[in-house]
Amino acid sequence: MADPAMATVFGCSSLTQFLDFGRERRLPLRGPETQALRAQVLETGTIAGFEVHTRRLDGSSLWLSVSASLVRDSEGRPIALEGTLEDITSRKQVEKRLHQTEESYRSIFEHVQTGIFQTTPSGKYLAANPALARIYGYDSPKELMATLTDIGSMLYVVPARRREFQQLLHATGHVCDFEYQVYRKDGRAIWVSKHAWAVRDESGGIRCYEGTVRDISKRKLAEDDLRQAERKYQSIFENSLDGIFQTSIDGQYLSANPALARIYGFSSPQELMDHLTDISGQLYSDPGRRQAFRDVLAQHGSVSEFESEVRRKDGSLIWISESAWEVRGQAGELLHYEGLVQDITTRKSVEDQLRHQAFHDALTGLPNRLLFMDRLEWAIHRTQRKSKYRFAVFFLDLDRFKVVNDSLGHLAGDALLVEVAARLKKALRPMDSVARFGGDEFAVLVDDITGTLDATHVLSRLREELGKPIIIQGRQVFTSASIGVVLKTWVYDRPEQVVRDADIAMYRAKALGKARYEVYDSSMHLAATSLLQLETDLRNALEFDELRLHYQPIVDIHTGDIKGFEALVRWEHPRRGLIAPAEFIPMAEETGMILPLGRWVLREACRQLAAWQTLKPTNPPLSMSVNISARQFGDIELIGEIRQILEETMIPPESLKLEITESKVMENAEFAVRMLTHLKGLGVRISIDDFGTGYSSLAYLHSFPLDCLKIDRSFVDKMGDGQDSSNIVAAIVGLAHSLGLEVVAEGVEVGGQREALQGFSCQLAQGFLFSRPVPGVEAEALLVLGSCQP
């Protein structure tokens, strides 16, 4: 028997359909799934809320709650069941979804990498996931909760942070990114970040805390490293000797360090930034220089060692070297400029002194040969461009200068030269030039003359000034000059030719009785013939073994110990006797004879060095310095020749020092770099001779593969006369040491020079104070003694 309502529960439209459905599908009260139900009814006589799963007519899932009781006959036998069915499908679906949700959250709880917790306000864990256990170093949540029974005292490195956390949580109900240190199980302290909220009961009281924990130790370590880096770079920024800055695009300082303020004469970076609101107009002595700086920066994105003259706060001018670069945003937009500033005023001053010294005579202050030849070359060019332009050249050699030098001494001779220089300048017009060529030789360029008469007037004034008495050391001294004159200057195309002919004319004047002048003309061909004869004799000298080498010791300036020798060539002429290099080397250079002569000198010097190294072995081995002429240096075959000589003599390559004159190296710096690099590849050492007399040496010095600088004797000779020369020598020594170069001072003749050089930490020296250049036999005797003490 069935109630019509049951038909509705099973999705049947009528009781008849329901009964048919039951016979066909075996309803739960008649199917095997209800055996437990029947057993329970037979045993207890009743059942309530028994849940059964079945299907409706349309096949959909159906959950029923069955309540029934057993009906018995008069004899107590069970004859039927009666009861009710309740459709609980909706409730079971809700329970299923809830179970799935709980399983999902349980999985997250168990597998998430973030620690999850639930604790009592008193500090005991109610729940913890595996991630939290791993963070704190425990094997399982169970171990963690069993061990950490008082979070505040057992977990927190600083227990007060637990109280701060609770105060925040009670005040706001939640805490975000609360950072603190905790102890892991192994005792190591780590940093964690906590998100937490308070769970309240019905009365509003806090029942527990829930939240998440992340290990942020790596981030805190990175932050600590960043802070240390910031402190380090802040220290560099604050304490750097170089100025450091940031500027806006429109020329205002955004930041500056104390060094920049000091360089520009301000008491603080803030004062600098407040005062310098327009860098271009207020700072740069030439605003166009600032624009050039910005042009380079805009073109390349950076600029390096840009030199400019700037104005300090007090108005004084200094030189700076500025390096800067653009700073751009993520989108590539220009944000600002950053850079470094160095005060190079001292360096520029030294460069100016060296440059002046390179172009001027140290004793008289007159232009030297180099500057004179440059001006003469321009005069020749003007002659070629302007047909009416004329000039004249005088070459002067003082008469009786050696008498003054020998009788009154070198100081008197120097004083005479200084006074002669002043008188020559006094006799000339403003557009004329006078130069000291060395020794007692002077050259004069009489510029822009209309004819011979102008040159004659200047010549008369020169002779008149030189004819006046000169007071030297309280004595009245008279001097005169033999003067060679070149008037037909338009026929020349090289300055060396003009000077050569003026020199020839001067020797003609001296030969004819001195104290006179001679104008060069073709009648002086005898002098040229004599020069040709000298060239011929020199060629024979190579063939007939007339050349000799003299050796000047190079010594330790402190001990006098001999460290090496410089080989100097001499000519033993069969008729004229011993001829000094100054007489034949220039001619050999001009004619090309210097190449075979140089090869002979190299081979003979190396042969002698090999013998001396065997005679007296030292560590490092004894060295030999050999001068390389400009013509040799320009000959690529020099490399092969030196390699062959090294193989023949078997000397250590590093014991051979090749000396190259600075001015010759600077004639073609790019070629010089290549040539010097090839020579260094042989293992020999390279020395720059007469350093300080060339031009722009500092601009290229760092590019040359050098081992040694030789300070020119003109600097050493004048160290006692004024502070300028001493400062220059000290600067050269300091420069060489900063580049890791050895220093040799030439021309050391008195003890005071030696003492001054010792004070500058100069290592090596040569000069008459120690020994003159001597033949090989005498040099070997010195070597056996081992030192040259003054």
Short mmCIF file of N, CA, C and O in Angstrom, two decimals, residues 656-759:
data_model
loop_
_atom_site.label_atom_id
_atom_site.label_comp_id
_atom_site.label_asym_id
_atom_site.label_seq_id
_atom_site.Cartn_x
_atom_site.Cartn_y
_atom_site.Cartn_z
N LEU A 656 119.62 45.55 -22.52
CA LEU A 656 119.85 46.55 -23.56
C LEU A 656 118.77 47.62 -23.45
O LEU A 656 117.58 47.33 -23.55
N LYS A 657 119.20 48.87 -23.22
CA LYS A 657 118.27 50.00 -23.14
C LYS A 657 118.43 50.87 -24.38
O LYS A 657 119.54 51.35 -24.66
N LEU A 658 117.35 51.05 -25.09
CA LEU A 658 117.36 51.91 -26.27
C LEU A 658 116.85 53.29 -25.88
O LEU A 658 115.73 53.42 -25.39
N GLU A 659 117.69 54.32 -26.09
CA GLU A 659 117.32 55.68 -25.73
C GLU A 659 116.86 56.43 -26.98
O GLU A 659 117.58 56.51 -27.97
N ILE A 660 115.64 56.95 -26.90
CA ILE A 660 115.04 57.65 -28.03
C ILE A 660 114.67 59.06 -27.58
O ILE A 660 114.02 59.23 -26.55
N THR A 661 115.10 60.04 -28.37
CA THR A 661 114.85 61.43 -27.99
C THR A 661 113.37 61.74 -28.03
O THR A 661 112.68 61.38 -28.99
N GLU A 662 112.90 62.42 -26.98
CA GLU A 662 111.47 62.69 -26.84
C GLU A 662 110.88 63.44 -28.04
O GLU A 662 109.83 63.08 -28.56
N SER A 663 111.56 64.49 -28.49
CA SER A 663 111.02 65.30 -29.58
C SER A 663 110.86 64.48 -30.85
O SER A 663 109.91 64.69 -31.62
N LYS A 664 111.76 63.52 -31.09
CA LYS A 664 111.66 62.69 -32.29
C LYS A 664 110.50 61.72 -32.19
O LYS A 664 109.81 61.44 -33.17
N VAL A 665 110.28 61.19 -30.99
CA VAL A 665 109.15 60.30 -30.79
C VAL A 665 107.84 61.03 -31.05
O VAL A 665 106.90 60.50 -31.64
N MET A 666 107.77 62.29 -30.61
CA MET A 666 106.51 63.03 -30.69
C MET A 666 106.20 63.52 -32.11
O MET A 666 105.10 64.01 -32.34
N GLU A 667 107.17 63.39 -33.05
CA GLU A 667 106.89 63.85 -34.41
C GLU A 667 105.77 63.04 -35.04
O GLU A 667 105.00 63.54 -35.85
N ASN A 668 105.68 61.78 -34.71
CA ASN A 668 104.59 60.92 -35.21
C ASN A 668 104.25 59.93 -34.11
O ASN A 668 104.79 58.83 -34.06
N ALA A 669 103.34 60.36 -33.22
CA ALA A 669 103.05 59.56 -32.03
C ALA A 669 102.46 58.20 -32.38
O ALA A 669 102.78 57.19 -31.75
N GLU A 670 101.60 58.15 -33.39
CA GLU A 670 100.97 56.87 -33.74
C GLU A 670 102.00 55.86 -34.24
O GLU A 670 102.00 54.69 -33.85
N PHE A 671 102.93 56.33 -35.11
CA PHE A 671 104.00 55.44 -35.57
C PHE A 671 104.90 55.03 -34.41
O PHE A 671 105.34 53.88 -34.31
N ALA A 672 105.14 56.00 -33.50
CA ALA A 672 106.01 55.73 -32.36
C ALA A 672 105.45 54.60 -31.51
O ALA A 672 106.18 53.73 -31.06
N VAL A 673 104.13 54.61 -31.28
CA VAL A 673 103.51 53.56 -30.47
C VAL A 673 103.73 52.19 -31.11
O VAL A 673 104.10 51.22 -30.45
N ARG A 674 103.51 52.12 -32.44
CA ARG A 674 103.69 50.83 -33.13
C ARG A 674 105.15 50.37 -33.08
O ARG A 674 105.44 49.20 -32.82
N MET A 675 106.06 51.31 -33.34
CA MET A 675 107.48 50.96 -33.38
C MET A 675 107.97 50.53 -31.99
O MET A 675 108.68 49.52 -31.85
N LEU A 676 107.59 51.27 -30.98
CA LEU A 676 108.01 50.93 -29.62
C LEU A 676 107.44 49.59 -29.19
O LEU A 676 108.10 48.82 -28.48
N THR A 677 106.23 49.29 -29.61
CA THR A 677 105.62 48.00 -29.27
C THR A 677 106.40 46.85 -29.89
O THR A 677 106.64 45.81 -29.26
N HIS A 678 106.83 47.03 -31.16
CA HIS A 678 107.65 46.00 -31.82
C HIS A 678 108.98 45.82 -31.09
O HIS A 678 109.45 44.68 -30.89
N LEU A 679 109.59 46.93 -30.71
CA LEU A 679 110.88 46.85 -30.01
C LEU A 679 110.73 46.16 -28.66
O LEU A 679 111.55 45.33 -28.28
N LYS A 680 109.64 46.50 -27.94
CA LYS A 680 109.40 45.85 -26.65
C LYS A 680 109.19 44.36 -26.81
O LYS A 680 109.49 43.58 -25.91
N GLY A 681 108.66 43.96 -27.98
CA GLY A 681 108.47 42.55 -28.24
C GLY A 681 109.77 41.77 -28.29
O GLY A 681 109.78 40.55 -28.11
N LEU A 682 110.88 42.45 -28.52
CA LEU A 682 112.18 41.80 -28.51
C LEU A 682 112.69 41.57 -27.09
O LEU A 682 113.67 40.84 -26.89
N GLY A 683 112.05 42.21 -26.11
CA GLY A 683 112.48 42.07 -24.73
C GLY A 683 113.39 43.17 -24.25
O GLY A 683 113.77 43.21 -23.08
N VAL A 684 113.78 44.11 -25.15
CA VAL A 684 114.66 45.20 -24.74
C VAL A 684 113.86 46.22 -23.95
O VAL A 684 112.63 46.21 -23.93
N ARG A 685 114.56 47.15 -23.30
CA ARG A 685 113.91 48.21 -22.52
C ARG A 685 114.00 49.53 -23.29
O ARG A 685 114.96 49.77 -24.04
N ILE A 686 112.99 50.37 -23.09
CA ILE A 686 112.87 51.62 -23.83
C ILE A 686 112.99 52.79 -22.87
O ILE A 686 112.31 52.83 -21.83
N SER A 687 113.83 53.74 -23.24
CA SER A 687 114.02 54.94 -22.42
C SER A 687 113.80 56.18 -23.28
O SER A 687 114.24 56.24 -24.42
N ILE A 688 113.08 57.16 -22.73
CA ILE A 688 112.89 58.44 -23.41
C ILE A 688 114.00 59.37 -22.94
O ILE A 688 114.12 59.68 -21.75
N ASP A 689 114.83 59.82 -23.89
CA ASP A 689 115.97 60.68 -23.59
C ASP A 689 115.54 62.14 -23.62
O ASP A 689 114.61 62.51 -24.33
N ASP A 690 116.22 62.97 -22.82
CA ASP A 690 115.97 64.42 -22.78
C ASP A 690 114.51 64.72 -22.48
O ASP A 690 113.91 65.62 -23.08
N PHE A 691 113.89 63.95 -21.54
CA PHE A 691 112.47 64.15 -21.27
C PHE A 691 112.21 65.56 -20.74
O PHE A 691 112.95 66.09 -19.92
N GLY A 692 111.11 66.12 -21.22
CA GLY A 692 110.71 67.46 -20.81
C GLY A 692 110.99 68.50 -21.86
O GLY A 692 110.49 69.63 -21.78
N THR A 693 111.81 68.14 -22.88
CA THR A 693 112.13 69.12 -23.93
C THR A 693 111.25 68.94 -25.16
O THR A 693 111.32 69.72 -26.09
N GLY A 694 110.44 67.88 -25.18
CA GLY A 694 109.52 67.65 -26.29
C GLY A 694 108.21 68.38 -26.08
O GLY A 694 108.07 69.21 -25.18
N TYR A 695 107.20 68.05 -26.88
CA TYR A 695 105.92 68.75 -26.84
C TYR A 695 104.78 67.75 -26.70
O TYR A 695 104.78 66.71 -27.33
N SER A 696 103.85 68.07 -25.83
CA SER A 696 102.64 67.25 -25.62
C SER A 696 103.00 65.86 -25.12
O SER A 696 102.28 64.91 -25.39
N SER A 697 104.10 65.74 -24.37
CA SER A 697 104.49 64.42 -23.90
C SER A 697 103.43 63.79 -23.02
O SER A 697 103.17 62.60 -23.11
N LEU A 698 102.83 64.60 -22.14
CA LEU A 698 101.85 64.05 -21.20
C LEU A 698 100.64 63.49 -21.91
O LEU A 698 99.97 62.59 -21.41
N ALA A 699 100.34 64.02 -23.10
CA ALA A 699 99.15 63.56 -23.81
C ALA A 699 99.31 62.15 -24.34
O ALA A 699 98.34 61.44 -24.57
N TYR A 700 100.59 61.73 -24.56
CA TYR A 700 100.82 60.41 -25.17
C TYR A 700 101.62 59.47 -24.29
O TYR A 700 101.71 58.29 -24.60
N LEU A 701 102.17 59.99 -23.20
CA LEU A 701 103.12 59.21 -22.43
C LEU A 701 102.53 57.89 -21.96
O LEU A 701 103.19 56.85 -21.98
N HIS A 702 101.24 57.92 -21.54
CA HIS A 702 100.62 56.70 -21.04
C HIS A 702 100.42 55.67 -22.14
O HIS A 702 100.19 54.49 -21.85
N SER A 703 100.49 56.11 -23.42
CA SER A 703 100.27 55.17 -24.53
C SER A 703 101.55 54.46 -24.95
O SER A 703 101.49 53.46 -25.64
N PHE A 704 102.71 55.00 -24.57
CA PHE A 704 103.97 54.44 -25.01
C PHE A 704 104.42 53.31 -24.07
O PHE A 704 104.36 53.45 -22.85
N PRO A 705 104.88 52.17 -24.62
CA PRO A 705 105.37 51.07 -23.77
C PRO A 705 106.79 51.37 -23.29
O PRO A 705 107.77 50.84 -23.82
N LEU A 706 106.93 52.20 -22.28
CA LEU A 706 108.22 52.68 -21.84
C LEU A 706 108.67 51.99 -20.56
O LEU A 706 107.87 51.41 -19.82
N ASP A 707 109.98 52.08 -20.28
CA ASP A 707 110.54 51.55 -19.05
C ASP A 707 111.23 52.64 -18.24
O ASP A 707 111.37 52.50 -17.03
N CYS A 708 111.68 53.70 -18.91
CA CYS A 708 112.54 54.66 -18.22
C CYS A 708 112.36 56.05 -18.81
O CYS A 708 112.11 56.20 -20.02
N LEU A 709 112.49 57.10 -17.98
CA LEU A 709 112.57 58.49 -18.43
C LEU A 709 113.94 59.04 -18.04
O LEU A 709 114.41 58.82 -16.91
N LYS A 710 114.55 59.76 -18.97
CA LYS A 710 115.80 60.44 -18.67
C LYS A 710 115.51 61.93 -18.57
O LYS A 710 115.06 62.55 -19.55
N ILE A 711 115.73 62.51 -17.41
CA ILE A 711 115.48 63.93 -17.21
C ILE A 711 116.58 64.72 -17.91
O ILE A 711 117.77 64.49 -17.67
N ASP A 712 116.19 65.65 -18.76
CA ASP A 712 117.17 66.40 -19.54
C ASP A 712 118.10 67.20 -18.62
O ASP A 712 117.69 67.72 -17.57
N ARG A 713 119.34 67.28 -19.03
CA ARG A 713 120.35 67.95 -18.22
C ARG A 713 120.02 69.42 -17.97
O ARG A 713 120.46 69.99 -16.95
N SER A 714 119.24 70.05 -18.85
CA SER A 714 118.90 71.46 -18.66
C SER A 714 118.07 71.67 -17.40
O SER A 714 118.18 72.70 -16.74
N PHE A 715 117.24 70.69 -17.04
CA PHE A 715 116.47 70.79 -15.80
C PHE A 715 117.39 70.60 -14.59
O PHE A 715 117.33 71.36 -13.62
N VAL A 716 118.23 69.56 -14.67
CA VAL A 716 119.11 69.25 -13.55
C VAL A 716 120.09 70.39 -13.33
O VAL A 716 120.37 70.79 -12.19
N ASP A 717 120.60 70.97 -14.39
CA ASP A 717 121.62 72.01 -14.31
C ASP A 717 121.12 73.24 -13.57
O ASP A 717 121.87 73.91 -12.88
N LYS A 718 119.81 73.51 -13.68
CA LYS A 718 119.26 74.76 -13.11
C LYS A 718 118.49 74.53 -11.82
O LYS A 718 117.82 75.45 -11.35
N MET A 719 118.60 73.35 -11.25
CA MET A 719 117.82 73.10 -10.03
C MET A 719 118.22 74.03 -8.89
O MET A 719 117.38 74.39 -8.07
N GLY A 720 119.45 74.41 -8.83
CA GLY A 720 119.87 75.27 -7.74
C GLY A 720 119.56 76.73 -7.93
O GLY A 720 119.71 77.53 -7.00
N ASP A 721 119.11 77.14 -9.15
CA ASP A 721 118.92 78.56 -9.42
C ASP A 721 117.53 79.06 -9.09
O ASP A 721 117.30 80.25 -9.00
N GLY A 722 116.56 78.20 -8.96
CA GLY A 722 115.20 78.65 -8.70
C GLY A 722 114.30 77.47 -8.41
O GLY A 722 114.61 76.33 -8.72
N GLN A 723 113.18 77.78 -7.79
CA GLN A 723 112.26 76.73 -7.38
C GLN A 723 111.55 76.09 -8.56
O GLN A 723 111.17 74.92 -8.50
N ASP A 724 111.35 76.87 -9.66
CA ASP A 724 110.60 76.34 -10.80
C ASP A 724 111.23 75.07 -11.35
O ASP A 724 110.55 74.07 -11.58
N SER A 725 112.56 75.12 -11.59
CA SER A 725 113.23 73.94 -12.15
C SER A 725 113.15 72.76 -11.21
O SER A 725 112.93 71.62 -11.63
N SER A 726 113.32 73.02 -9.92
CA SER A 726 113.21 71.92 -8.95
C SER A 726 111.82 71.33 -8.95
O SER A 726 111.64 70.11 -8.88
N ASN A 727 110.81 72.21 -9.03
CA ASN A 727 109.42 71.71 -9.06
C ASN A 727 109.17 70.85 -10.30
O ASN A 727 108.47 69.84 -10.23
N ILE A 728 109.75 71.28 -11.42
CA ILE A 728 109.54 70.52 -12.65
C ILE A 728 110.22 69.15 -12.55
O ILE A 728 109.64 68.12 -12.93
N VAL A 729 111.43 69.13 -12.01
CA VAL A 729 112.13 67.84 -11.85
C VAL A 729 111.33 66.94 -10.91
O VAL A 729 111.14 65.75 -11.19
N ALA A 730 110.85 67.52 -9.81
CA ALA A 730 110.05 66.72 -8.87
C ALA A 730 108.79 66.19 -9.54
O ALA A 730 108.38 65.04 -9.33
N ALA A 731 108.16 67.04 -10.38
CA ALA A 731 106.94 66.61 -11.07
C ALA A 731 107.23 65.48 -12.05
O ALA A 731 106.44 64.53 -12.18
N ILE A 732 108.37 65.59 -12.76
CA ILE A 732 108.73 64.54 -13.73
C ILE A 732 108.99 63.22 -13.01
O ILE A 732 108.53 62.16 -13.43
N VAL A 733 109.72 63.28 -11.90
CA VAL A 733 109.99 62.06 -11.13
C VAL A 733 108.69 61.45 -10.63
O VAL A 733 108.47 60.24 -10.73
N GLY A 734 107.81 62.30 -10.07
CA GLY A 734 106.53 61.80 -9.58
C GLY A 734 105.68 61.20 -10.68
O GLY A 734 105.04 60.15 -10.50
N LEU A 735 105.69 61.87 -11.86
CA LEU A 735 104.94 61.36 -12.99
C LEU A 735 105.47 59.99 -13.41
O LEU A 735 104.71 59.04 -13.65
N ALA A 736 106.81 59.87 -13.50
CA ALA A 736 107.41 58.60 -13.90
C ALA A 736 107.07 57.49 -12.91
O ALA A 736 106.69 56.38 -13.30
N HIS A 737 107.16 57.79 -11.63
CA HIS A 737 106.85 56.77 -10.63
C HIS A 737 105.40 56.36 -10.69
O HIS A 737 105.07 55.17 -10.52
N SER A 738 104.50 57.32 -10.93
CA SER A 738 103.07 56.98 -11.02
C SER A 738 102.80 56.07 -12.20
O SER A 738 101.82 55.31 -12.19
N LEU A 739 103.65 56.12 -13.23
CA LEU A 739 103.50 55.27 -14.41
C LEU A 739 104.36 54.00 -14.30
O LEU A 739 104.41 53.21 -15.24
N GLY A 740 105.03 53.83 -13.15
CA GLY A 740 105.85 52.63 -12.96
C GLY A 740 107.14 52.66 -13.76
O GLY A 740 107.66 51.61 -14.12
N LEU A 741 107.68 53.87 -14.04
CA LEU A 741 108.87 54.00 -14.87
C LEU A 741 110.10 54.29 -14.01
O LEU A 741 110.02 54.94 -12.97
N GLU A 742 111.24 53.82 -14.49
CA GLU A 742 112.52 54.13 -13.89
C GLU A 742 112.92 55.55 -14.30
O GLU A 742 112.51 56.04 -15.35
N VAL A 743 113.70 56.24 -13.45
CA VAL A 743 114.11 57.62 -13.75
C VAL A 743 115.63 57.70 -13.68
O VAL A 743 116.25 57.22 -12.72
N VAL A 744 116.21 58.33 -14.72
CA VAL A 744 117.65 58.61 -14.74
C VAL A 744 117.83 60.10 -14.94
O VAL A 744 117.25 60.69 -15.86
N ALA A 745 118.61 60.73 -14.08
CA ALA A 745 118.90 62.16 -14.21
C ALA A 745 120.24 62.33 -14.92
O ALA A 745 121.25 61.76 -14.50
N GLU A 746 120.24 63.12 -16.00
CA GLU A 746 121.47 63.38 -16.76
C GLU A 746 122.13 64.65 -16.26
O GLU A 746 121.47 65.56 -15.74
N GLY A 747 123.44 64.75 -16.48
CA GLY A 747 124.15 65.99 -16.25
C GLY A 747 124.32 66.36 -14.79
O GLY A 747 124.37 67.55 -14.45
N VAL A 748 124.40 65.37 -13.89
CA VAL A 748 124.61 65.65 -12.47
C VAL A 748 126.09 66.00 -12.29
O VAL A 748 126.96 65.14 -12.47
N GLU A 749 126.35 67.25 -11.92
CA GLU A 749 127.73 67.71 -11.86
C GLU A 749 128.16 68.15 -10.48
O GLU A 749 129.36 68.24 -10.20
N VAL A 750 127.22 68.47 -9.59
CA VAL A 750 127.58 68.93 -8.25
C VAL A 750 126.77 68.15 -7.23
O VAL A 750 125.70 67.61 -7.51
N GLY A 751 127.32 68.13 -5.99
CA GLY A 751 126.68 67.35 -4.94
C GLY A 751 125.28 67.83 -4.60
O GLY A 751 124.41 67.04 -4.23
N GLY A 752 125.05 69.15 -4.69
CA GLY A 752 123.72 69.67 -4.37
C GLY A 752 122.64 69.11 -5.28
O GLY A 752 121.52 68.86 -4.85
N GLN A 753 123.01 68.94 -6.54
CA GLN A 753 122.05 68.35 -7.49
C GLN A 753 121.74 66.92 -7.08
O GLN A 753 120.59 66.48 -7.12
N ARG A 754 122.77 66.18 -6.70
CA ARG A 754 122.57 64.79 -6.28
C ARG A 754 121.65 64.73 -5.06
O ARG A 754 120.73 63.91 -5.00
N GLU A 755 121.90 65.61 -4.07
CA GLU A 755 121.08 65.60 -2.85
C GLU A 755 119.62 65.93 -3.16
O GLU A 755 118.71 65.31 -2.62
N ALA A 756 119.42 66.91 -4.03
CA ALA A 756 118.04 67.28 -4.39
C ALA A 756 117.33 66.12 -5.08
O ALA A 756 116.17 65.81 -4.79
N LEU A 757 118.04 65.45 -6.00
CA LEU A 757 117.45 64.32 -6.71
C LEU A 757 117.15 63.17 -5.76
O LEU A 757 116.14 62.46 -5.91
N GLN A 758 118.02 62.95 -4.77
CA GLN A 758 117.75 61.92 -3.78
C GLN A 758 116.46 62.23 -3.03
O GLN A 758 115.66 61.34 -2.74
N GLY A 759 116.26 63.52 -2.72
CA GLY A 759 115.03 63.92 -2.04
C GLY A 759 113.79 63.70 -2.87
O GLY A 759 112.69 63.51 -2.32
#
